[in-house]
Coordinates of C-alpha atoms in Angstrom, one line a residue:
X1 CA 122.2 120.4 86.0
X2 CA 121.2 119.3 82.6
X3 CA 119.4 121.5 80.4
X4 CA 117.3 119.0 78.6
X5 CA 113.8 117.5 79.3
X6 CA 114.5 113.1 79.6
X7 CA 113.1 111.5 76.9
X8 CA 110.8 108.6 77.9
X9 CA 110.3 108.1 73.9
X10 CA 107.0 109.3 73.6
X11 CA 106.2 111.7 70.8
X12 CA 104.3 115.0 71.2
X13 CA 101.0 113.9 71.1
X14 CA 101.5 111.4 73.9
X15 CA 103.4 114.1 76.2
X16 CA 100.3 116.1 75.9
X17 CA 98.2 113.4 76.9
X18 CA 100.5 112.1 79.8
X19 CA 99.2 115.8 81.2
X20 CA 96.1 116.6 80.4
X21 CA 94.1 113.1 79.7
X22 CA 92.5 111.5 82.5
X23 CA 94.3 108.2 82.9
X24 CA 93.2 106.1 85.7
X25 CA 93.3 102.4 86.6
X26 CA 89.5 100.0 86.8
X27 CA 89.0 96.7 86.0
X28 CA 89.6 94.8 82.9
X29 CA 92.2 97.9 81.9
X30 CA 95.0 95.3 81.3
X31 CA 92.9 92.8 79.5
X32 CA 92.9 89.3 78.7
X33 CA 96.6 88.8 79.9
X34 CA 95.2 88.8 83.8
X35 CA 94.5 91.3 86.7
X36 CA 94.7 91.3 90.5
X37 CA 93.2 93.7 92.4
X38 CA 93.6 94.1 96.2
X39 CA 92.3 96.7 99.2
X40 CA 92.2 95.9 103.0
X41 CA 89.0 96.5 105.4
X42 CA 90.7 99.4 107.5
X43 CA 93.9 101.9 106.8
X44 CA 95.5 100.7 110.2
X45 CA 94.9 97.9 112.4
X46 CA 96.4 97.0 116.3
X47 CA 98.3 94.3 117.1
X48 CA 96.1 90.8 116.9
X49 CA 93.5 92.4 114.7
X50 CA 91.7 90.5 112.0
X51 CA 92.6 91.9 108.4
X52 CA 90.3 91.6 105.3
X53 CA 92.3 91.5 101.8
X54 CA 89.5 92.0 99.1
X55 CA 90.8 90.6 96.3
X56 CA 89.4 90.8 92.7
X57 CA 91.7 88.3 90.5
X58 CA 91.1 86.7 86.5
X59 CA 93.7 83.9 87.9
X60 CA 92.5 81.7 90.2
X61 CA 96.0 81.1 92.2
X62 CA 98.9 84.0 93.4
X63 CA 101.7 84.4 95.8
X64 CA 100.9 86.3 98.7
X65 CA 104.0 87.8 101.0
X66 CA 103.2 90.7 103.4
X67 CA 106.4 92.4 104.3
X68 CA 106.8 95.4 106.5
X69 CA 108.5 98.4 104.8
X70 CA 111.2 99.7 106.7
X71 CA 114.6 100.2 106.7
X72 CA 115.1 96.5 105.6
X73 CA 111.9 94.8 103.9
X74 CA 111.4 92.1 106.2
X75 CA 109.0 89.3 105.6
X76 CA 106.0 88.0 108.2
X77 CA 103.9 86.2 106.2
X78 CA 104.0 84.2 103.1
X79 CA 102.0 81.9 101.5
X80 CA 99.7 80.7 98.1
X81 CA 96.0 81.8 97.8
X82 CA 94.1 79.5 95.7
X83 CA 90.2 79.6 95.3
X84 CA 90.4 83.8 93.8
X85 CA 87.3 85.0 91.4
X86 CA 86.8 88.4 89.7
X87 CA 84.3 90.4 92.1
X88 CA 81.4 93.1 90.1
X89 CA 82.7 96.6 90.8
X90 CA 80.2 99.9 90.6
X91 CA 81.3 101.9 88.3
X92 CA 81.0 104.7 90.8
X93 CA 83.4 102.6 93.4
X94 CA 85.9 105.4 93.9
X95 CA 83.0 107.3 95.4
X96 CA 81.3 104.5 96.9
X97 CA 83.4 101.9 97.3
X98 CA 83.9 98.6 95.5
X99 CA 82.2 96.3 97.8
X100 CA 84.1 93.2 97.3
X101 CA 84.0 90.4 99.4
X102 CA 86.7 89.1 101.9
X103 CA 89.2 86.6 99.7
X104 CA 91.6 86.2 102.6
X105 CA 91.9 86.8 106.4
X106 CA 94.6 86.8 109.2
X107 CA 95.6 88.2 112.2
X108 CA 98.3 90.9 112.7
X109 CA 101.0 89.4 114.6
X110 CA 101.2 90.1 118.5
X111 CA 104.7 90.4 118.1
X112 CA 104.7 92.4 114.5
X113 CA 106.1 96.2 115.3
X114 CA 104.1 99.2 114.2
X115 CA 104.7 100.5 110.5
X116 CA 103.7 100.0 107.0
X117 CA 102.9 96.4 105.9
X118 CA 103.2 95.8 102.2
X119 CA 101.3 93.2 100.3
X120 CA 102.3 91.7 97.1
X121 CA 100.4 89.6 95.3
X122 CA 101.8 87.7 91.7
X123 CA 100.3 84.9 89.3
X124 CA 101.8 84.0 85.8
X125 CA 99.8 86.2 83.3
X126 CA 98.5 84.4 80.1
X127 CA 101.4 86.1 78.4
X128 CA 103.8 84.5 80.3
X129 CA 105.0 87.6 82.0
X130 CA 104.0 87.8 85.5
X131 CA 100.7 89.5 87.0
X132 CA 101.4 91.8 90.0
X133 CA 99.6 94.2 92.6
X134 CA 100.9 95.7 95.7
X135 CA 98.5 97.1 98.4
X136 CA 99.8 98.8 102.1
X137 CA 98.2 98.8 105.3
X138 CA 100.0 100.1 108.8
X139 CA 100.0 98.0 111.9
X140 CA 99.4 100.9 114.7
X141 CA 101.6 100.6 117.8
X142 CA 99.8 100.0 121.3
X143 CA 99.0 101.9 123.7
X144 CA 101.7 103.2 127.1
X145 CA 104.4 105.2 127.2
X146 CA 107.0 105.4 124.6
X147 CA 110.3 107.4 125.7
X148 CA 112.5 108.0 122.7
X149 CA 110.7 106.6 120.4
X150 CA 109.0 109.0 117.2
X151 CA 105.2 108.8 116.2
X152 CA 105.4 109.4 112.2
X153 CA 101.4 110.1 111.2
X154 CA 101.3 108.5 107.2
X155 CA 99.7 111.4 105.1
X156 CA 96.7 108.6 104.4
X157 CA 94.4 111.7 103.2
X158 CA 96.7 113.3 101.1
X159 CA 97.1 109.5 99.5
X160 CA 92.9 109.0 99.4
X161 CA 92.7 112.6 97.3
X162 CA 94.9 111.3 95.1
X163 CA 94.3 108.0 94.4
X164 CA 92.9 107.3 90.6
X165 CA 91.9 103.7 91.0
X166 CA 88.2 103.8 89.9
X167 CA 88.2 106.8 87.8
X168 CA 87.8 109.9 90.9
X169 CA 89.7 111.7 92.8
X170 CA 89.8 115.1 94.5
X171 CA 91.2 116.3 91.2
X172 CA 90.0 114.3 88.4
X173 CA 87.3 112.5 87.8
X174 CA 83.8 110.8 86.5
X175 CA 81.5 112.5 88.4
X176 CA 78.9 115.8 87.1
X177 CA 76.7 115.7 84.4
X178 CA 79.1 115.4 81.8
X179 CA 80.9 112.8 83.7
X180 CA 84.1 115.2 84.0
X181 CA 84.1 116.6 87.1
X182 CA 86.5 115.7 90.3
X183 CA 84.4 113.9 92.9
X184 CA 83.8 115.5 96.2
X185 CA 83.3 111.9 98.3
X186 CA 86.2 109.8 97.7
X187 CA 86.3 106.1 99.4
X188 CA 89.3 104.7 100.8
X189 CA 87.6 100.9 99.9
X190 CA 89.4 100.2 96.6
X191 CA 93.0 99.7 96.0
X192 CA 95.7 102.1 95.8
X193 CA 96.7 103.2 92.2
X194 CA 100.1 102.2 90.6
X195 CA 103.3 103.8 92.6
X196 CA 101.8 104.4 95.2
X197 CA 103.0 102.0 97.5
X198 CA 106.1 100.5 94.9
X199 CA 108.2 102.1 92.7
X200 CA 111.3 101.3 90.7
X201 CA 114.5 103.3 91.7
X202 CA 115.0 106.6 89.9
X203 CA 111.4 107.2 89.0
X204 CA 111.3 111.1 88.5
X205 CA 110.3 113.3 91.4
X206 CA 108.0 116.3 90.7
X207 CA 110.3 119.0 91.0
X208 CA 112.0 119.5 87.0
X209 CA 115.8 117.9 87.3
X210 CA 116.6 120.3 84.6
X211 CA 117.1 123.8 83.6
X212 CA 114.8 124.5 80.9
X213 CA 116.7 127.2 78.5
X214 CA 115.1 130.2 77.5
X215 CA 112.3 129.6 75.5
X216 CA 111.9 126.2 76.0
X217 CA 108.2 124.5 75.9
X218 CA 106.4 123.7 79.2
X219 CA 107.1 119.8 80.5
X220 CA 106.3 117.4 82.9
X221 CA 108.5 115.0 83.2
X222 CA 107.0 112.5 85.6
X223 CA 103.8 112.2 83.8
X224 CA 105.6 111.2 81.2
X225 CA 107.7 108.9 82.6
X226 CA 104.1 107.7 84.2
X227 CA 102.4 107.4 80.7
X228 CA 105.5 105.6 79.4
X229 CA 105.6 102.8 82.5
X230 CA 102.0 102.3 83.4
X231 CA 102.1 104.2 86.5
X232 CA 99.5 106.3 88.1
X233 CA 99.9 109.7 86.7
X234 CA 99.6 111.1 90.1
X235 CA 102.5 108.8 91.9
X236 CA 104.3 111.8 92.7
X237 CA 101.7 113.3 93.9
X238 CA 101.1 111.5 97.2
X239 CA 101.6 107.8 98.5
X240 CA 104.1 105.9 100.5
X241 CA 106.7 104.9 98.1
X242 CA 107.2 108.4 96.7
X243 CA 107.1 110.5 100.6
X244 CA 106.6 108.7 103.8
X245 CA 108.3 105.7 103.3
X246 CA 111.8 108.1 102.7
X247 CA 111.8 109.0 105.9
X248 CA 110.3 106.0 107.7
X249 CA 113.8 104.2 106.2
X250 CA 116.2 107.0 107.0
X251 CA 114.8 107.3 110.2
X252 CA 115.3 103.3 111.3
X253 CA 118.9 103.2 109.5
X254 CA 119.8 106.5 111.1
X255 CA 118.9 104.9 114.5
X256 CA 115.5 106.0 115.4
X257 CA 112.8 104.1 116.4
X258 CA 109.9 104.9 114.6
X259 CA 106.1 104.0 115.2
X260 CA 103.5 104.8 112.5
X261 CA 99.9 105.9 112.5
X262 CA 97.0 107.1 109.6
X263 CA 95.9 110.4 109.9
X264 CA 92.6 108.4 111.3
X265 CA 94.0 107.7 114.5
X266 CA 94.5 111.5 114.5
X267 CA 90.6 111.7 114.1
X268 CA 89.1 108.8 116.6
X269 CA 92.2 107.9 118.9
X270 CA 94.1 111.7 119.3
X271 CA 94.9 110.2 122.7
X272 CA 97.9 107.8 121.1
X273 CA 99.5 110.8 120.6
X274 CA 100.1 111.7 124.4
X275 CA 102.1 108.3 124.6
X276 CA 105.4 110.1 122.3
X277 CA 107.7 113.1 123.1
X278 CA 108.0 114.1 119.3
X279 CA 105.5 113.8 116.5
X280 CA 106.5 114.1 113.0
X281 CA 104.7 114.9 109.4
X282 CA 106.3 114.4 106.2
X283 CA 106.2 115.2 102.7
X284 CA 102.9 116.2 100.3
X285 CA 100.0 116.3 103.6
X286 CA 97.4 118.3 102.4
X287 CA 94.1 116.7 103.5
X288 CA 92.7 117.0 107.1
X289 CA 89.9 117.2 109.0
X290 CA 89.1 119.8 111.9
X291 CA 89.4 116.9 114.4
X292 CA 92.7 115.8 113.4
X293 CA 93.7 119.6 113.9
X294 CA 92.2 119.6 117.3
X295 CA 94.3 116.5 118.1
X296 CA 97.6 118.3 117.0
X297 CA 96.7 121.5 119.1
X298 CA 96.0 119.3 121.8
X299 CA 98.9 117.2 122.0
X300 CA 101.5 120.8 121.6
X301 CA 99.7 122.5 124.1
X302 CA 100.2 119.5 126.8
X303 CA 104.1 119.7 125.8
X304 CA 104.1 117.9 123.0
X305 CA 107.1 118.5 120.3
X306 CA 105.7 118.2 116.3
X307 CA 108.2 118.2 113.7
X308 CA 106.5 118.7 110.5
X309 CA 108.6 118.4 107.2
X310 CA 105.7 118.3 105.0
X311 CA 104.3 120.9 102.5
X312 CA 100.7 122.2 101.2
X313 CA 98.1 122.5 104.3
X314 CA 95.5 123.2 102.5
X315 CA 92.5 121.6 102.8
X316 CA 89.7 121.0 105.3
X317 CA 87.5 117.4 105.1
X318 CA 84.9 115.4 106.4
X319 CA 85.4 112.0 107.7
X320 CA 81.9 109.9 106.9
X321 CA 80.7 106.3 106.8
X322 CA 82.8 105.6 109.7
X323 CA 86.0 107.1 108.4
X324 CA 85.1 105.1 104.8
X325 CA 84.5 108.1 102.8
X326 CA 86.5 111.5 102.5
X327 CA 84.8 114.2 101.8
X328 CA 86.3 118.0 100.3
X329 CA 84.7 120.0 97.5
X330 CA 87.5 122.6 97.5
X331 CA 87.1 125.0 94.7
X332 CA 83.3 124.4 94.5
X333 CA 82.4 124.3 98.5
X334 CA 81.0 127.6 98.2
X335 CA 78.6 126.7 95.8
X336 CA 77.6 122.7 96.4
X337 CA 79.0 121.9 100.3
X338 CA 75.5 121.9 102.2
X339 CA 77.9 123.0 105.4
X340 CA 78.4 126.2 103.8
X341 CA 74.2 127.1 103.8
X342 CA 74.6 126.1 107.7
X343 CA 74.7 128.7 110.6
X344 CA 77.9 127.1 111.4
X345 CA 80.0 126.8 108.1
X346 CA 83.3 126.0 109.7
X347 CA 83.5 122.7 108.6
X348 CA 83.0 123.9 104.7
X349 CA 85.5 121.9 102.8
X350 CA 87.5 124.4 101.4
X351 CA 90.8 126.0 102.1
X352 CA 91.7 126.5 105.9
X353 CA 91.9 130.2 105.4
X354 CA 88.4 131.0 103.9
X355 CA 86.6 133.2 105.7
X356 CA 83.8 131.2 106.7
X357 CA 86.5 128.5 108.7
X358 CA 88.7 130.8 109.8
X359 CA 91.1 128.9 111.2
X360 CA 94.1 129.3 109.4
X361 CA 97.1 126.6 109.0
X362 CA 99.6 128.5 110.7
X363 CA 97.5 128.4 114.1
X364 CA 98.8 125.1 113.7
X365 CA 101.8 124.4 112.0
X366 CA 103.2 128.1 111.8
X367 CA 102.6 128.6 107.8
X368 CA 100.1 128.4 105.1
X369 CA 100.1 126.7 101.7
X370 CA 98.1 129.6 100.4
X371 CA 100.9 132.0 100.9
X372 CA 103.1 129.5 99.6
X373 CA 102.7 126.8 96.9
X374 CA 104.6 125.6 93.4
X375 CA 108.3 125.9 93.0
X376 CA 110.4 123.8 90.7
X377 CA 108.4 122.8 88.1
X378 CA 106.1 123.1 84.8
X379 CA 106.1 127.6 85.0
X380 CA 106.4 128.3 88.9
X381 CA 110.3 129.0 89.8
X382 CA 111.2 126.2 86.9
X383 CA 115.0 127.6 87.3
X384 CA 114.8 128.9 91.2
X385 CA 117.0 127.3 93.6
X386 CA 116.3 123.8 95.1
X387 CA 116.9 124.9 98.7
X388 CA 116.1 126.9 101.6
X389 CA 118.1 130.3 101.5
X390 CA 119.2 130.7 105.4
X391 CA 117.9 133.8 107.5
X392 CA 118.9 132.7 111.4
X393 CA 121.4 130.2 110.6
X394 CA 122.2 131.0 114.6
X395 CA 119.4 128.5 115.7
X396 CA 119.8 125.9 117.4
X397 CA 118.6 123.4 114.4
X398 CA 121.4 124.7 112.1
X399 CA 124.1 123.4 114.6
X400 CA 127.2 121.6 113.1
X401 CA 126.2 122.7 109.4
X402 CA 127.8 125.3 109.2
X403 CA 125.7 127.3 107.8
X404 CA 126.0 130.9 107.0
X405 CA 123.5 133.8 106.3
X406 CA 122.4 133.7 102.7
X407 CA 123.8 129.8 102.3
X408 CA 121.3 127.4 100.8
X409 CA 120.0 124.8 103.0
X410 CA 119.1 121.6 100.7
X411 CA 120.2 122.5 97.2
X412 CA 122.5 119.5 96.8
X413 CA 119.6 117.1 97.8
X414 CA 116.5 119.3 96.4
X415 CA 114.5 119.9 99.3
X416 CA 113.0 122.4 97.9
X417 CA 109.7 122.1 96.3
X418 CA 107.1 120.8 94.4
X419 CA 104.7 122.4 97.2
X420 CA 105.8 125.0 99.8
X421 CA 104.5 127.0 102.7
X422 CA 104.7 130.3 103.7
X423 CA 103.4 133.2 105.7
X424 CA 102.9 136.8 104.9
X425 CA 106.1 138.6 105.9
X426 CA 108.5 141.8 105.9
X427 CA 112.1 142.3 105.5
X428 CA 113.9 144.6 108.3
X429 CA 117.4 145.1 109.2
X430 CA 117.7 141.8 106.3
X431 CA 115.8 139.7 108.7
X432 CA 112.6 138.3 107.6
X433 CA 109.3 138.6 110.5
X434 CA 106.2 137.3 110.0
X435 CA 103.1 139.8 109.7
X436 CA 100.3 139.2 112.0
X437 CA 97.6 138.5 108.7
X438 CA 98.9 135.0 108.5
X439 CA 97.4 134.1 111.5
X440 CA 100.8 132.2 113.0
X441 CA 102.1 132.3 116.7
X442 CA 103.8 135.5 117.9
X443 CA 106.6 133.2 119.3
X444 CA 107.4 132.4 115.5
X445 CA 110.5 132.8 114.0
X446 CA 111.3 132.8 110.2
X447 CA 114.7 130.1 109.9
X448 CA 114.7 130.5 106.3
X449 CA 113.1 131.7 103.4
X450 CA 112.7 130.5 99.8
X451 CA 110.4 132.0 96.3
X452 CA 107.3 130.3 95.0
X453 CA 104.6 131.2 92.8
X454 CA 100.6 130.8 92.9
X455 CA 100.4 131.0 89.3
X456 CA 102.0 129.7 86.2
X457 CA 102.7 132.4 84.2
X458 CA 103.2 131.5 80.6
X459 CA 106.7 132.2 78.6
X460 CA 104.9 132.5 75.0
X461 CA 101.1 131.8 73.7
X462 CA 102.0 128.1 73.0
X463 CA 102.7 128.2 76.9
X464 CA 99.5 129.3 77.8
X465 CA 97.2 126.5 75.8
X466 CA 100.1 124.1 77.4
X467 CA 100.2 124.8 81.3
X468 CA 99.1 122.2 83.9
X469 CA 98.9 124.4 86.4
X470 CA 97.5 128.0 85.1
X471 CA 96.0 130.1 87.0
X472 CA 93.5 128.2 88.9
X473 CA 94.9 128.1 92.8
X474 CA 95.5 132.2 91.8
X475 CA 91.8 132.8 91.4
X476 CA 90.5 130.8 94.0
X477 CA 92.6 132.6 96.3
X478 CA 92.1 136.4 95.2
X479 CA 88.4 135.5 95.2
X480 CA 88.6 134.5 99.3
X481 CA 90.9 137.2 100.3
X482 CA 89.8 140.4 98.1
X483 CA 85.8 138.6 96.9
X484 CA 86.8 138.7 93.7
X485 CA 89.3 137.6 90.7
X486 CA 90.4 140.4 88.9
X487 CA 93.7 140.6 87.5
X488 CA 94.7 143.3 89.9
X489 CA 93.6 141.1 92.9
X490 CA 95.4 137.9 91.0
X491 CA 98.3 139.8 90.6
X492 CA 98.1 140.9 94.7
X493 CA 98.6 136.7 95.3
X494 CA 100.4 135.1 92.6
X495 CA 104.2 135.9 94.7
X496 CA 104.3 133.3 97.6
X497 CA 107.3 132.2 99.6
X498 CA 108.3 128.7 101.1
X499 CA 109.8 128.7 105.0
X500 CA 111.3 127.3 107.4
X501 CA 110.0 128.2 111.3
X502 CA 109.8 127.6 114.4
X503 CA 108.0 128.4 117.4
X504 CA 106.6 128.1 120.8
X505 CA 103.2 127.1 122.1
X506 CA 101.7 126.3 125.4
X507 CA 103.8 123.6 127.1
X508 CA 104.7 122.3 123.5
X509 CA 107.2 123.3 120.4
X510 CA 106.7 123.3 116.3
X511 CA 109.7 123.2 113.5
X512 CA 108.1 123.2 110.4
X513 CA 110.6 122.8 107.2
X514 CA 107.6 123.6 104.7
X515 CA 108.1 121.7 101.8
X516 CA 107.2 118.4 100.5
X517 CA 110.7 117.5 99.0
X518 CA 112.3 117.8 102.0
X519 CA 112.4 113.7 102.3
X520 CA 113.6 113.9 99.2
X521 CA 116.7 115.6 100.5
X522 CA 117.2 112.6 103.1
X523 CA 116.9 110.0 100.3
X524 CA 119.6 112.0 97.9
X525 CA 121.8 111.9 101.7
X526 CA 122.1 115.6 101.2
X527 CA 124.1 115.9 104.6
X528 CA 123.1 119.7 105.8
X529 CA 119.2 118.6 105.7
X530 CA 119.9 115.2 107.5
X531 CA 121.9 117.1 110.2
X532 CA 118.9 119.0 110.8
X533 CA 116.5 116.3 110.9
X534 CA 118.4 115.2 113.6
X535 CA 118.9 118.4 115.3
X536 CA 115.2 118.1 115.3
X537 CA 114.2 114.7 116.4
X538 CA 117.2 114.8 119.1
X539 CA 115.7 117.4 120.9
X540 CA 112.4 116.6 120.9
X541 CA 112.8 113.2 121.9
X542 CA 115.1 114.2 124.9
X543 CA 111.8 116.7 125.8
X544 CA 113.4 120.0 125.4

């Protein structure tokens, strides 16, 4: 592994802004040369459904083609829309939506299967140099039985926190009285921002792809590489092209037929998930409400089998407006989430394992991303190991890798990272168990174990006016556990872990891999983590 940051040929002063500026995409940001915008009316549709593309366009005329995106990019409708006008947009539309009208209608296919539709829409620019956007919806499958076949639930609230178009997110954002704060409500009616449903082969990942040397400045390379293309700088964050879509391809080219859902259907249809013998989760799928949970407990207790190879459960929402708005206030839901005041607070927007919700992640999936969190890049575990160090390499998902205890599950392909989960745990006889403060299973059982921090800790004073990350996800967390965030109680959370379990549930079964590069793995063909992928699905689709 290299020990030198890529050079995207931007000079110091552009680094720093690739990280700490607030970039976003809106209209009129590319100017006179021509734009095209473009959201749909829902996040999923069933076959024979009407779809609304809302289109906001400077050029009058573009190719349309709406291809579905999976292990081959196959075409099902083409054609020219002529007739296209720039539409007003609030200038609160991340938080409100931008109320555009309908430019184009059809039906989804009787015969289309279920998965993620890509539209692309291009017109010349006045430069000469074409004018492009992409947008992605998912056709839902229908209703009945479906042996053999895998449900994979798009992380479509992890992508809705994240988007930038408009100017908010859960993160960033033009919202408070100075305009500066993250917005709370988000609105899934606006486009998605650049990279998240295209990118170009070889865009940088997260996790660093170096080994900084000793003494070496703090960087992020894929914001750079994202000031330097255009990109949004949070398309590694969250989206399809960067996560789901890895292991939607694999999947199909490995021989598995795959369905696909929005976390939505997880909120007002839980009951397509009784139609599948396995379930799976993957990559950065932070965002959920307490009905999707229910759904997920649901489904494992009746027998169902989740795999989840996804990292960072952290957060609760609220669905509103029909599933139009998302709504988390996160670090500030103590002090400005009117659910909080309520004699009932569970449903505060905040992280899963506050006191007032009290329903911690691992009830669910087995860990939590508060005992887990950043390895691999900017300060947390910059030069730790990209895989899963092996604990019960006995388990039935570790047959024919040949695995060992203390071998590295995942190193070659990365799998490791940007966002782990963990669980509170103790060594004996050099076997890691799970302690009963994390809230998981007792059926649990630690597969394998891997180091992560809460906190970027900062190498030299430069460090400390240059970190990303800081000590923000610390605090919060000292202040729910211990009520306050001293540096004593900050120094009792910094130290998580990222895991690998599984266990046992009513009539039902969990293997969580907790990390969000594990797709990662399967798109760098790291063989050991594709073997256990398998391992995984062939099981739970034969019902054992």
């Amino acid at each position: 592994m290299s020990t030198d940051y890529p050079d995207f040929g931007l000079d110091a002063a552009q680094r720093r802004d690739a990280v700490f500026a607030h970039r976003y995409e809106y209209p009129g940001m590319d100017g006179a040369r021509g734009e095209l915008w473009c959201y749909s009316d829902a996040l999923a549709y069933a076959p024979g459904s009407l779809v609304r593309l809302m289109i906001s366009s400077s050029v009058e005329r573009a190719e349309l083609e709406i291809a579905r995106d999976g292990a081959e990019l196959r075409a099902v409708l083409k054609g020219t829309l002529s007739g296209l006008r720039w539409q007003p947009t609030p200038e609160d539309c991340s938080v409100v939506g931008c109320g555009w009208e309908s430019a184009f209608e059809f039906r989804i296919g009787e015969d289309w299967p279920s998965g993620a539709y890509r539209v692309s829409l291009v017109a010349a620019g006045s430069d000469g140099a074409p004018v492009r956007s992409h947008h992605l919806f998912i056709v839902k499958p229908r209703p009945g039985p479906k042996p053999r076949r895998i449900l994979q639930v798009a992380a479509t609230g992890t992508w809705t926190a994240y988007n930038t178009w408009g100017g908010s997110n859960h993160y960033r954002g033009l919202t408070g009285p100075n305009r500066d704060q993250y917005s709370p409500t988000v609105s899934i009616e606006r486009p998605w921002c650049r990279g998240f449903v295209v990118l170009p082969a070889g865009a940088p990942r997260v996790p660093l792809e170096c080994q900084p040397p000793p003494g070496a400045p703090l960087r992020y390379p894929h914001m750079e590489w994202a000031y330097a293309t255009g990109h949004s700088t949070k398309y590694a964050s969250a989206g399809w092209a960067s996560y789901d879509s890895h292991f939607m391809r694999w999947a199909e080219r490995a021989g598995y037929a795959v369905d696909l859902v929005s976390q939505h259907e997880l909120h007002y249809e839980p009951e397509l998930l009784h139609d599948y013998d396995c379930v799976v989760m993957v990559g950065h799928d932070e965002y959920w409400s307490w009905e999707m949970r229910d759904a997920i407990d649901a489904y494992v207790e009746r027998g169902g089998h989740l795999a989840r190879f996804a990292g960072n459960f952290m957060w609760q929402t609220r669905l509103e407006d029909g599933g139009r708005r998302q709504v988390c206030y996160k670090y500030r839901a103590r002090a400005e989430d009117p659910v909080y005041r309520e004699r009932d607070n569970s449903r505060t927007t905040g992280s899963w394992e506050a006191p007032e919700t009290g329903r911690p992640g691992a009830a669910t999936f087995g860990l939590n991303a508060i005992d887990g969190l950043y390895a691999g890049w900017g300060g947390c575990a910059a030069r730790g190991v990209r895989g899963f160090p092996v604990y019960r390499p006995g388990h039935w998902a570790f047959r024919g890798t040949d695995l060992s205890y203390g071998d590295l599950l995942g190193a070659e392909g990365h799998a490791f990272g940007y966002e782990v989960d963990g669980l509170p745990y103790v060594i004996r006889d050099g076997l890691p168990e799970a302690l009963p403060t994390g809230g998981a299973p007792e059926s649990l059982s630690i597969l394998a174990l891997g180091m992560s921090s809460l906190i970027e800790e900062p190498r030299s004073q430069a460090d400390t006016d240059d970190r990303f990350i800081g000590d923000e996800e610390a605090t919060y967390v000292a202040e729910l556990r211990f009520g306050d965030a001293s540096e004593a109680s900050v120094d009792r959370v910094k130290r998580g872990c990222g895991m690998i379990v599984h266990f046992t549930r009513g009539a039902g079964e969990v293997f969580h891999a907790g990390s969000c590069e594990w797709v990662a793995a399967l798109l760098r063909n790291d063989a050991m983590v594709a073997r256990v992928t398998s391992n995984v699905l062939d099981r739970y689709l034969a019902g054992s």
